[in-house]
CSV table of C-alpha atoms in Angstrom, one decimal:
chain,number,residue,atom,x,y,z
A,639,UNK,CA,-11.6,3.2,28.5
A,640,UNK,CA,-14.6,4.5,25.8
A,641,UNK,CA,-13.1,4.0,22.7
A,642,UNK,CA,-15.4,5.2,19.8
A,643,UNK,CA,-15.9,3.7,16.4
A,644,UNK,CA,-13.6,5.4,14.5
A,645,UNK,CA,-10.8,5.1,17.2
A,646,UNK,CA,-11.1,1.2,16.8
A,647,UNK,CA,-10.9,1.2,13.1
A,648,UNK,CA,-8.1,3.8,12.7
A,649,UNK,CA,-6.5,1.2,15.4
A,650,UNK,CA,-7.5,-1.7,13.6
A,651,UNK,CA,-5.4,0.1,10.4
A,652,UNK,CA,-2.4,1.1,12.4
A,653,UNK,CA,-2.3,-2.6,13.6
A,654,UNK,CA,-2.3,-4.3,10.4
A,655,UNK,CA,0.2,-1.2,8.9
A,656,UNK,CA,2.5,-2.6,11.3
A,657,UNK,CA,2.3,-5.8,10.2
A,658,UNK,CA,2.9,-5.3,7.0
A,659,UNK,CA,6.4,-4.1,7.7
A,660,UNK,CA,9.2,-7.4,6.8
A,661,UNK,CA,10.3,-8.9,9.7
A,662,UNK,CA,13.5,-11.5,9.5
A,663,UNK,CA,12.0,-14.1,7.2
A,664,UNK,CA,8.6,-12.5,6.0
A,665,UNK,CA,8.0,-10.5,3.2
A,666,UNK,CA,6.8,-6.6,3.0
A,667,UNK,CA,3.5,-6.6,3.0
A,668,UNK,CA,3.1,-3.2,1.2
A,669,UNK,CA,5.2,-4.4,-1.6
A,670,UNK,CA,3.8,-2.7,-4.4
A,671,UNK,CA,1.4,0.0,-5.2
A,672,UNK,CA,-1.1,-2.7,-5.3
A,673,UNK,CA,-0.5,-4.0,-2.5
A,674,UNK,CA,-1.4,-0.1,-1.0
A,675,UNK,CA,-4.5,-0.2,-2.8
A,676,UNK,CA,-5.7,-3.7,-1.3
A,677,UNK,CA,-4.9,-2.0,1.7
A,678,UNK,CA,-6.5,1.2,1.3
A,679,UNK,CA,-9.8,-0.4,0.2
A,680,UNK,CA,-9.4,-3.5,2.6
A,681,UNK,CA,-10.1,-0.8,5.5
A,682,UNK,CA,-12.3,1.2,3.5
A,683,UNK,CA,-9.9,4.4,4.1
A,684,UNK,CA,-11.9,7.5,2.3
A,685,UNK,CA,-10.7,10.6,0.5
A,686,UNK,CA,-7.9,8.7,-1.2
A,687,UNK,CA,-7.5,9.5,-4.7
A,688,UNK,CA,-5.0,7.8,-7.2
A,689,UNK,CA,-2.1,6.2,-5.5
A,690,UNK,CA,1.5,6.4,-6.8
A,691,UNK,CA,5.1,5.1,-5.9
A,692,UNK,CA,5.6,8.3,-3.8
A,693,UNK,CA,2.4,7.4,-1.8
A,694,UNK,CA,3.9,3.9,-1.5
A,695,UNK,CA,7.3,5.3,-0.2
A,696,UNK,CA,5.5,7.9,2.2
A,697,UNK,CA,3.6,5.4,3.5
A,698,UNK,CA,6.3,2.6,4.4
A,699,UNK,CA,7.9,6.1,6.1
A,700,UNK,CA,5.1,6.4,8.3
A,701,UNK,CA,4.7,2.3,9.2
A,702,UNK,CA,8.4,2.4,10.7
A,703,UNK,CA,7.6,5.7,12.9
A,704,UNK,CA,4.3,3.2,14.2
A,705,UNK,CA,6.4,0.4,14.5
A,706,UNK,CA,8.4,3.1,16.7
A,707,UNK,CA,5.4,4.0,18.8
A,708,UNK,CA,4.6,0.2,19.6
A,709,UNK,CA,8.3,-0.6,20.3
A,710,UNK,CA,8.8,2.8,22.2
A,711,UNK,CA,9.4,1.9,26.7
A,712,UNK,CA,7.2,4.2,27.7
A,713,UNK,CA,4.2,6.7,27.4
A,714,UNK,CA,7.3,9.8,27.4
A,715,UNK,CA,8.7,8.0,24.1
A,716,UNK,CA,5.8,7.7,22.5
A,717,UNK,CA,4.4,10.8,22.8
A,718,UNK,CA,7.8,12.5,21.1
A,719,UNK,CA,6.8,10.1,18.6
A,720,UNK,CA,3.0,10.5,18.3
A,721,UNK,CA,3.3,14.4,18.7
A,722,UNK,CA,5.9,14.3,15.8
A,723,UNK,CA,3.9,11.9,13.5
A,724,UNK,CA,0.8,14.3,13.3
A,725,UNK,CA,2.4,17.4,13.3
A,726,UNK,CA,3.8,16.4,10.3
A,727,UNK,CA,1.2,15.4,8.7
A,728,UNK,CA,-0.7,18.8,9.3
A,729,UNK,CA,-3.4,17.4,11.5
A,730,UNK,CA,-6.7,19.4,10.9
A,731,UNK,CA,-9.5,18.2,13.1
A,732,UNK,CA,-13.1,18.4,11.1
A,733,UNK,CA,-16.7,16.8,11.9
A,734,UNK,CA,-17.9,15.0,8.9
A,735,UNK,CA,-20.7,12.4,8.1
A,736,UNK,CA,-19.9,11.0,4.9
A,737,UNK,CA,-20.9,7.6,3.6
A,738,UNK,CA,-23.8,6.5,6.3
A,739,UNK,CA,-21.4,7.1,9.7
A,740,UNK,CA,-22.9,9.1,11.9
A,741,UNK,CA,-20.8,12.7,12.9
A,742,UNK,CA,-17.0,11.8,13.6
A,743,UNK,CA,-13.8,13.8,13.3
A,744,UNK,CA,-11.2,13.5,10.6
A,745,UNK,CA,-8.1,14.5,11.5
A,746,UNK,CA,-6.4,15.2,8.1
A,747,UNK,CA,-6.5,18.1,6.0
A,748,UNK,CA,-9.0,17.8,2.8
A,749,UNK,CA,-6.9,16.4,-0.4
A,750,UNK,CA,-4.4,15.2,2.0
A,751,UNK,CA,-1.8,12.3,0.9
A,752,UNK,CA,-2.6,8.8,1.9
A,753,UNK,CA,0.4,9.0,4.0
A,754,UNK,CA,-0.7,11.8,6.2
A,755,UNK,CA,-4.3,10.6,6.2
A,756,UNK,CA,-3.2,8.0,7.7
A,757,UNK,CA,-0.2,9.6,10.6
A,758,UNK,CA,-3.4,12.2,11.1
A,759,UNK,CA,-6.0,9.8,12.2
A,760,UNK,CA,-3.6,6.8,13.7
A,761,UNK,CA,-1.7,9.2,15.2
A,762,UNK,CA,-4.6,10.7,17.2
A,763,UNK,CA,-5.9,7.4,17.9
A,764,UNK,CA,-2.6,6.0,19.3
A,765,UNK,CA,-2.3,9.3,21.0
A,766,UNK,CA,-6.2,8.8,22.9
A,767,UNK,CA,-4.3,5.9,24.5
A,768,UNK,CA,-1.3,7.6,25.9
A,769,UNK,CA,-3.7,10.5,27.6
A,770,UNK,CA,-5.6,8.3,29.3
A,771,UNK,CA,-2.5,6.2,30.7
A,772,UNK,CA,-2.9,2.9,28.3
A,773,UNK,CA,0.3,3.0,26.1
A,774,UNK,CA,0.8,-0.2,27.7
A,775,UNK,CA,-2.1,-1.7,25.8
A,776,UNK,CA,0.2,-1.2,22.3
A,777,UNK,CA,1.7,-4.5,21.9
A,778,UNK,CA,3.9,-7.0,20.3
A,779,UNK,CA,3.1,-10.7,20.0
A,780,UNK,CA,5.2,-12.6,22.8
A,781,UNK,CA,5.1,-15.6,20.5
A,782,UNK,CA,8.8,-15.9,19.5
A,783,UNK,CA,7.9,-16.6,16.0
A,784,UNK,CA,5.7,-14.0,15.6
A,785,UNK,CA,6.0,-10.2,17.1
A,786,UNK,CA,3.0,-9.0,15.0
A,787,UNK,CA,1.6,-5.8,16.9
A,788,UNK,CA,-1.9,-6.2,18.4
A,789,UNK,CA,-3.7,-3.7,20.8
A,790,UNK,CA,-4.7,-5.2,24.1
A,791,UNK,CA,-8.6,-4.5,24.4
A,792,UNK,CA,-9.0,-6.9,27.2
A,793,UNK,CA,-10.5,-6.1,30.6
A,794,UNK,CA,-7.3,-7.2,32.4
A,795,UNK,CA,-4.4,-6.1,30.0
A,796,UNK,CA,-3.7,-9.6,30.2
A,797,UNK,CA,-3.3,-10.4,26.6
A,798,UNK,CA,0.0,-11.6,25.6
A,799,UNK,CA,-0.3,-12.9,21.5
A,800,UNK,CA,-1.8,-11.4,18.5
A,801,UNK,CA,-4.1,-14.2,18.0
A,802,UNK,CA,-4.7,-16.9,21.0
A,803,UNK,CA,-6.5,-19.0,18.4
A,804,UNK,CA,-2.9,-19.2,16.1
A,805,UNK,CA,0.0,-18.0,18.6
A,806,UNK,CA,-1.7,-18.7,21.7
A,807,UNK,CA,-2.8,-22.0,20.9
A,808,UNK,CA,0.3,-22.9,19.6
A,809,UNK,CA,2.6,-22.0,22.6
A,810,UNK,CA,0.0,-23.6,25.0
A,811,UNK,CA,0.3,-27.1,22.9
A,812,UNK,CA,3.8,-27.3,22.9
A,813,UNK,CA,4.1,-26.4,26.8
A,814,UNK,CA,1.8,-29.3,27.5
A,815,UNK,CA,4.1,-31.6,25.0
A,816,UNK,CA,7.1,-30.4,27.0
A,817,UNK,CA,5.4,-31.4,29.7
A,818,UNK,CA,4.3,-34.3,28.7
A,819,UNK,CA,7.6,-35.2,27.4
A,820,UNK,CA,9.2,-34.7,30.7
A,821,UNK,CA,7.0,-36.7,33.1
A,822,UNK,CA,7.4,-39.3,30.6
A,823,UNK,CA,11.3,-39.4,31.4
C-alpha cells in the first residue's frame, strides 16, 4: 500500500490523538488548552489560529469518534464512523504547497476549527485504509498494560504492540522468566 507523506503524518496525529484519551489509571493527555497547543505545534498542524476551551472540548469530541474507528470490528463499522467524522467536519478537498511541501491536498475548509481540521484530514487518511481493504492495520497495543493505538505498517501485519522496544520487550522478558521459572521447578 503507497501511503504518501501527508497520509503518514495525519496518521501519525490520529495515533498520538488516541493516546491522549485517559485510559483506567492514566491521565488525559489533552488536559488543558496547553496541552492542545503542545499538540498542535508538536505535529506542526497549519492554519490553526488561537485556541480556546471550545477547541479543547471539540477536539476531545473528535478523539472518542477515533478511538471509535480503531476499536470498531470491521471495515462496515468504521466506514459509518469515518464517513460520519468528515462529513461533519465539512471536508473540502484543496491542493496546496505551503511551507516548503511539495503539492498535497487539505481536506478542511479555509478558517476551519482545529477540531474539523483535524476529523477532515485523519478522517481521510483513516478512510485511504479502509478502501484499499487495511482497516485491520488500525490497532491497539496487545500489551495488557498498555492498549495505546498504533498503525501496523509492517510488511506482514504482524505487529502486535505499540512499541516492541517498551511493550514488546517487556512481554518477551517476562515469558522467558516464566519460563525460566518453570523448568526451574
Amino acid at each position: 500500500m503507497l501511503i504518501t507523506h501527508d497520509t503518514r503524518c495525519a496518521l501519525d496525529i490520529v495515533v498520538d490523538l488516541v493516546n491522549t484519551a485517559p485510559e483506567d489509571d492514566t491521565a488525559d493527555g489533552l488536559a488543558s488548552v496547553a496541552d492542545l497547543d503542545t499538540f498542535v505545534h508538536k505535529h506542526d498542524i497549519s492554519e490553526v489560529g488561537s485556541l480556546s476551551e471550545l477547541d479543547l472540548a471539540a477536539v476531545r469530541k473528535i478523539r472518542g469518534r477515533f478511538c471509535g474507528i480503531f476499536a470498531a470490528p470491521d471495515a462496515r463499522a468504521s466506514a459509518v464512523l469515518i464517513n460520519e467524522l468528515v462529513a461533519a467536519a465539512g471536508t473540502t478537498p484543496r491542493l496546496t504547497d505551503h511551507d516548503g511541501y511539495d503539492w498535497h491536498v487539505h481536506y478542511f475548509a479555509p478558517g476551519a476549527s482545529v477540531a474539523d481540521h483535524l476529523a477532515a484530514d485523519c478522517g481521510m487518511a483513516l478512510a485511504f485504509f479502509v478502501v484499499a481493504g487495511e482497516q485491520d492495520r488500525l490497532r491497539r497495543c496487545e500489551a495488557p498494560d498498555c492498549r495505546h493505538a498504533f498503525v501496523d505498517l509492517s510488511r506482514n501485519r504482524s505487529r502486535r504492540y505499540c512499541d516492541s522496544r517498551t511493550c514488546g520487550n517487556r512481554l518477551h522478558v517476562a515469558a522467558y522468566r516464566a519460563r525460566r521459572k518453570e523448568a526451574a521447578g
